[in-house]
Amino acid sequence: MGDPAVASPSASDPVLTLPPWLGRPSAPLGPGTSEARRVRLDFVARTLVGALEVVRRALYAEEIARRDGLLQRASPEVKVLCFLALILAASLSRGLAPLALLYGGCVLLAALGRLDLRSFLGRTGLVVLFFTGLIVLPGMTSLVHPGEPLVVLVRFGPDARLGPLALPSELSLTRQGLTGGLMVMLRAATSVSLVTLLTVTTGWFELLRGLRALGLPAAVGMLFTLTYRYIFVLLTVVQDMYAAWQARVLGGRAGDAGRRLGAAAAYALFLRSEALAREIHQAMLARGFQGRVAFVQRRRSSVWASGALAALTLLMLGGVYVVR
Amino acid sequence: MWSADGRPVFEVNEVRVTYLGRFPALAGVSLRVASGEQVALLGPNGCGKSTLLKVLAGLLFPDSGTVHAFGHPLTPASLARPAFFREFRRRVGLLFQNSDAQLFNPTVFEEIAFGPAQLGFPPQEVERRVRDMLRLLEIEGLADRAPFQLSEGQKRRVALAAVLAVNPDVLLLDEPTTGLDPRTNDRLVEILWGLRRLGKTLLVATHDLELARLVADRAVIIGEDHRVWFDGPTPEALANRDLLYRANLVGRSWMAHPVL
């Protein structure tokens, strides 16, 4: 056995001496240091805040997936198929009535999934309608989509010009433009609502099971699972790195310093991710992983819930067909 | 294939491991572990304790030397055989030092269920084992929580539950008490005592001498030169203050006021 000659400690060993500047006290705080200044978040901080919001929403979604609602109890395979069919119907519908019916169906499904309707409608309805509306607004006017005027917005007069361009006599919202714009908005709101309903009422593993039933390769599913799991770990690391940097920065955060921090953090994160990935693989092997994950079905799906969802879906699709 | 014929659980002969071809981790380590033994692998940071545990778990393979587990050579070729792989993984559990590396499922329930599910246990059996482990480790309230939400102590409990769920015969623990509060520490020691009474083989890599005293009959001290400096009864190791100091297991303050 090895036995290097390292002496045991003795009373004559020198005591550690610290550098003298460590004992230098700080000057008292001056008057300027107590001024309240508005802190402006830089790009890195804003990105982190945004990333944390993602974490918060993911946690909220997992909590909804555990509620005892119709959507939560339906089997993931049936759910994926039903929602895909409804999304397809929303994409292919050519009229306001079928899209309105589909959106109404989404609201009903949200209620059956025990979602907070105000929050659901606010996020998937109002927000989507507003931003889509901004995008399609020019298309609703006679400038892009000539047609029967409904509301005259501006009267330019008979020979109005803008430099070399001849302007129409009036700018109005047209019936055809409005119909087309509303269809786009409603289609976007319906599609977003359907995707949101599917993802928040289905646990991550269950969603993967449903997608695997549609042919998603197991390796791809595993990749998504590990990414989902470890994104939060890595976000925490980034947060800690940024906090440590903030705690040691004495001057302002000029753009150049921020970019250097970003580059250094990306490099450090890459190394840590690589090391973590290796350990994770070892941990998986140690617990029997042989390249193909055997999924654990935590919640037993309810046949009646799956049947009810399928029946509702068929009803909605039938309604779309009738009112098309 | 797995008959109890008195052969040691592990036989390690002159194992050498080097990282990146340059950094030695183990420099000719030999040891034998009998079934039912409780062994403390003691040594400072970087001496090779974690590396040795991973070699014993068949996750790392030595550059030279041989490793036998349950009388069979532990090599990439032997672990490539599905039947041997399954049996070995069922019998040997490793608790990693880094809990985050070990918790890779979305919820605690799924984490504990992972091992039994991979080894082909029926769903009802998987569920029963998960419930039992949640109760044993006192983490029933965490079943639906995501691992990243947990404190270090909670993560360690979940990781231990996940390893125990397959009922391993041998438990390899890498620094199990690092970062734990006293109550969690006590619970862990109680569980290790319980496993000891059940005849499990335990190898605990640690520099916590108190833990070694509490759970291990035998101590193997690995020095900073990555070799074995001592292999014998734990009380004998802990009584040798000079050895402990030279092995960087205790410092000056302990030498002045020893507590063990």
Coordinates of N, CA, C and O in Angstrom, one line a residue, chain B residues 79-153:
Chain B
L79 N -21.5 -7.4 -20.8 CA -22.7 -6.6 -20.6 C -23.5 -6.4 -21.9 O -24.6 -5.9 -21.8
A80 N -22.9 -6.8 -23.0 CA -23.6 -6.7 -24.2 C -24.6 -7.9 -24.3 O -25.5 -7.8 -25.2
R81 N -24.4 -8.9 -23.5 CA -25.4 -10.0 -23.5 C -26.6 -9.6 -22.7 O -26.5 -9.4 -21.5
P82 N -27.8 -9.6 -23.4 CA -29.0 -9.1 -22.7 C -29.3 -9.8 -21.4 O -29.7 -9.1 -20.4
A83 N -29.2 -11.1 -21.3 CA -29.5 -11.8 -20.1 C -28.6 -11.4 -18.9 O -29.1 -11.1 -17.8
F84 N -27.3 -11.3 -19.2 CA -26.4 -10.9 -18.2 C -26.6 -9.4 -17.8 O -26.6 -9.1 -16.6
F85 N -26.9 -8.6 -18.8 CA -27.1 -7.2 -18.6 C -28.3 -7.0 -17.6 O -28.2 -6.3 -16.6
R86 N -29.4 -7.7 -17.9 CA -30.6 -7.5 -17.1 C -30.3 -8.0 -15.6 O -30.7 -7.3 -14.7
E87 N -29.7 -9.1 -15.5 CA -29.5 -9.6 -14.2 C -28.5 -8.8 -13.4 O -28.7 -8.5 -12.2
F88 N -27.5 -8.3 -14.0 CA -26.5 -7.5 -13.4 C -27.1 -6.2 -12.9 O -26.9 -5.7 -11.8
R89 N -27.9 -5.5 -13.8 CA -28.5 -4.3 -13.5 C -29.5 -4.4 -12.4 O -29.8 -3.5 -11.6
R90 N -30.2 -5.6 -12.3 CA -31.2 -5.8 -11.3 C -30.5 -6.0 -10.0 O -31.0 -5.6 -8.9
R91 N -29.3 -6.6 -10.0 CA -28.6 -6.9 -8.7 C -27.7 -5.8 -8.2 O -27.4 -5.8 -7.0
V92 N -27.3 -4.9 -9.0 CA -26.3 -3.8 -8.6 C -27.0 -2.5 -8.8 O -27.3 -2.1 -9.9
G93 N -27.1 -1.7 -7.7 CA -27.7 -0.4 -7.8 C -26.6 0.7 -7.5 O -25.9 0.5 -6.5
L94 N -26.6 1.8 -8.2 CA -25.6 2.8 -7.9 C -26.3 4.1 -7.7 O -27.1 4.6 -8.5
L95 N -26.0 4.7 -6.5 CA -26.5 6.1 -6.2 C -25.5 7.1 -6.5 O -24.4 7.1 -5.9
F96 N -25.7 7.9 -7.5 CA -24.7 8.8 -8.0 C -24.5 10.0 -7.0 O -25.4 10.4 -6.3
Q97 N -23.4 10.6 -7.1 CA -23.1 11.8 -6.3 C -23.9 13.0 -6.8 O -24.4 13.7 -6.0
N98 N -24.1 13.1 -8.1 CA -24.8 14.2 -8.6 C -26.3 13.8 -8.8 O -26.6 13.0 -9.8
S99 N -27.1 14.2 -8.0 CA -28.5 13.8 -8.0 C -29.2 14.2 -9.4 O -30.0 13.5 -9.9
D100 N -28.8 15.3 -9.9 CA -29.5 15.8 -11.1 C -29.2 14.8 -12.3 O -30.1 14.7 -13.2
A101 N -28.0 14.2 -12.3 CA -27.8 13.3 -13.4 C -28.6 12.0 -13.3 O -28.9 11.3 -14.2
Q102 N -29.1 11.8 -12.0 CA -29.8 10.5 -11.8 C -31.3 10.7 -11.9 O -32.0 9.7 -11.9
L103 N -31.8 11.9 -11.9 CA -33.2 12.1 -12.0 C -33.6 12.7 -13.3 O -33.5 13.9 -13.5
F104 N -33.9 11.8 -14.2 CA -34.1 12.3 -15.6 C -35.5 12.1 -16.1 O -35.8 12.1 -17.3
N105 N -36.5 11.8 -15.2 CA -37.9 11.7 -15.6 C -38.7 12.9 -15.2 O -38.3 13.6 -14.3
P106 N -39.9 13.1 -15.8 CA -40.6 14.3 -15.6 C -41.2 14.4 -14.1 O -41.3 15.5 -13.6
T107 N -41.5 13.3 -13.5 CA -42.0 13.3 -12.1 C -41.3 12.3 -11.3 O -40.7 11.4 -11.8
V108 N -41.5 12.5 -10.0 CA -40.9 11.6 -9.0 C -41.4 10.2 -9.2 O -40.7 9.2 -9.1
F109 N -42.7 10.1 -9.4 CA -43.4 8.7 -9.6 C -42.7 8.0 -10.7 O -42.3 6.8 -10.6
E110 N -42.6 8.7 -11.8 CA -42.0 8.0 -13.0 C -40.5 7.7 -12.8 O -40.0 6.8 -13.4
E111 N -39.9 8.6 -12.0 CA -38.5 8.3 -11.8 C -38.3 7.0 -11.0 O -37.4 6.2 -11.4
I112 N -39.1 6.8 -10.0 CA -38.9 5.6 -9.2 C -39.4 4.4 -10.0 O -38.8 3.3 -9.9
A113 N -40.3 4.6 -10.9 CA -40.9 3.5 -11.7 C -39.9 3.1 -12.9 O -40.1 2.0 -13.4
F114 N -39.0 3.9 -13.2 CA -38.2 3.7 -14.4 C -37.4 2.4 -14.4 O -37.5 1.6 -15.3
G115 N -36.7 2.1 -13.3 CA -35.9 0.9 -13.2 C -36.8 -0.3 -13.3 O -36.5 -1.2 -14.2
P116 N -37.8 -0.5 -12.5 CA -38.6 -1.7 -12.6 C -39.3 -1.8 -14.0 O -39.4 -2.9 -14.6
A117 N -39.6 -0.7 -14.6 CA -40.3 -0.8 -15.9 C -39.3 -1.2 -17.0 O -39.6 -2.0 -17.8
Q118 N -38.0 -0.7 -16.9 CA -37.0 -1.2 -17.9 C -36.7 -2.6 -17.8 O -36.4 -3.3 -18.7
L119 N -36.8 -3.1 -16.5 CA -36.4 -4.5 -16.3 C -37.6 -5.5 -16.5 O -37.6 -6.7 -16.2
G120 N -38.7 -4.9 -17.0 CA -39.9 -5.7 -17.4 C -40.8 -6.2 -16.3 O -41.6 -7.1 -16.5
F121 N -40.9 -5.5 -15.2 CA -41.8 -5.8 -14.2 C -43.2 -5.5 -14.6 O -43.4 -4.5 -15.3
P122 N -44.2 -6.3 -14.2 CA -45.6 -6.0 -14.6 C -46.0 -4.7 -14.0 O -45.6 -4.3 -13.0
P123 N -47.0 -4.0 -14.7 CA -47.4 -2.6 -14.2 C -47.9 -2.6 -12.8 O -47.6 -1.6 -12.1
Q124 N -48.6 -3.6 -12.3 CA -49.1 -3.6 -11.0 C -47.9 -3.7 -10.0 O -47.9 -3.0 -8.9
E125 N -47.0 -4.5 -10.3 CA -45.8 -4.6 -9.5 C -45.0 -3.3 -9.4 O -44.5 -2.9 -8.4
V126 N -44.9 -2.7 -10.6 CA -44.2 -1.4 -10.6 C -44.9 -0.4 -9.7 O -44.2 0.3 -8.9
E127 N -46.2 -0.3 -9.8 CA -46.9 0.6 -9.0 C -46.8 0.3 -7.5 O -46.6 1.2 -6.7
R128 N -46.8 -1.0 -7.2 CA -46.7 -1.3 -5.8 C -45.3 -0.9 -5.2 O -45.2 -0.4 -4.1
R129 N -44.3 -1.2 -6.0 CA -42.9 -0.9 -5.5 C -42.7 0.6 -5.4 O -42.1 1.1 -4.5
V130 N -43.3 1.4 -6.3 CA -43.2 2.8 -6.3 C -43.9 3.3 -5.0 O -43.3 4.1 -4.2
R131 N -45.1 2.8 -4.7 CA -45.8 3.3 -3.5 C -45.0 2.9 -2.2 O -44.9 3.7 -1.3
D132 N -44.4 1.7 -2.2 CA -43.6 1.3 -1.1 C -42.4 2.2 -0.9 O -42.0 2.5 0.2
M133 N -41.8 2.5 -2.0 CA -40.6 3.4 -1.9 C -40.9 4.8 -1.4 O -40.2 5.4 -0.7
L134 N -42.0 5.3 -1.9 CA -42.5 6.6 -1.5 C -42.7 6.7 0.0 O -42.3 7.6 0.7
R135 N -43.3 5.6 0.5 CA -43.6 5.5 1.9 C -42.3 5.3 2.7 O -42.0 6.0 3.7
L136 N -41.4 4.5 2.3 CA -40.1 4.2 3.0 C -39.3 5.5 3.1 O -38.7 5.8 4.2
L137 N -39.2 6.2 2.0 CA -38.3 7.4 2.0 C -39.1 8.6 2.5 O -38.6 9.7 2.5
E138 N -40.4 8.5 2.9 CA -41.2 9.6 3.4 C -41.3 10.7 2.4 O -41.1 11.9 2.7
I139 N -41.6 10.3 1.1 CA -41.8 11.3 0.1 C -43.1 11.1 -0.7 O -43.1 11.4 -1.9
E140 N -44.1 10.7 0.0 CA -45.4 10.4 -0.7 C -45.9 11.7 -1.3 O -46.5 11.7 -2.4
G141 N -45.7 12.8 -0.7 CA -46.2 14.1 -1.2 C -45.5 14.6 -2.4 O -45.9 15.6 -3.0
L142 N -44.4 14.0 -2.8 CA -43.6 14.4 -3.9 C -43.9 13.7 -5.2 O -43.3 13.9 -6.2
A143 N -44.8 12.7 -5.2 CA -45.0 11.8 -6.3 C -45.2 12.5 -7.6 O -44.7 12.1 -8.6
D144 N -46.0 13.6 -7.6 CA -46.3 14.3 -8.9 C -45.4 15.5 -9.1 O -45.6 16.2 -10.1
R145 N -44.4 15.7 -8.3 CA -43.5 16.9 -8.5 C -42.4 16.6 -9.5 O -42.0 15.4 -9.7
A146 N -42.0 17.6 -10.1 CA -40.9 17.5 -11.1 C -39.6 17.5 -10.3 O -39.4 18.3 -9.3
P147 N -38.6 16.7 -10.6 CA -37.4 16.6 -9.8 C -36.7 18.0 -9.7 O -36.1 18.2 -8.6
F148 N -36.7 18.9 -10.7 CA -36.0 20.1 -10.6 C -36.6 21.0 -9.5 O -35.9 22.0 -9.1
Q149 N -37.8 20.7 -9.1 CA -38.4 21.6 -8.0 C -38.0 21.2 -6.6 O -38.3 21.9 -5.7
L150 N -37.2 20.1 -6.5 CA -37.0 19.5 -5.2 C -35.7 20.1 -4.6 O -34.8 20.5 -5.3
S151 N -35.6 20.0 -3.2 CA -34.4 20.4 -2.6 C -33.4 19.3 -2.7 O -33.7 18.2 -3.2
E152 N -32.1 19.5 -2.3 CA -31.1 18.5 -2.5 C -31.4 17.3 -1.7 O -31.2 16.1 -2.2
G153 N -31.9 17.5 -0.5 CA -32.2 16.3 0.3 C -33.3 15.5 -0.3 O -33.3 14.2 -0.2

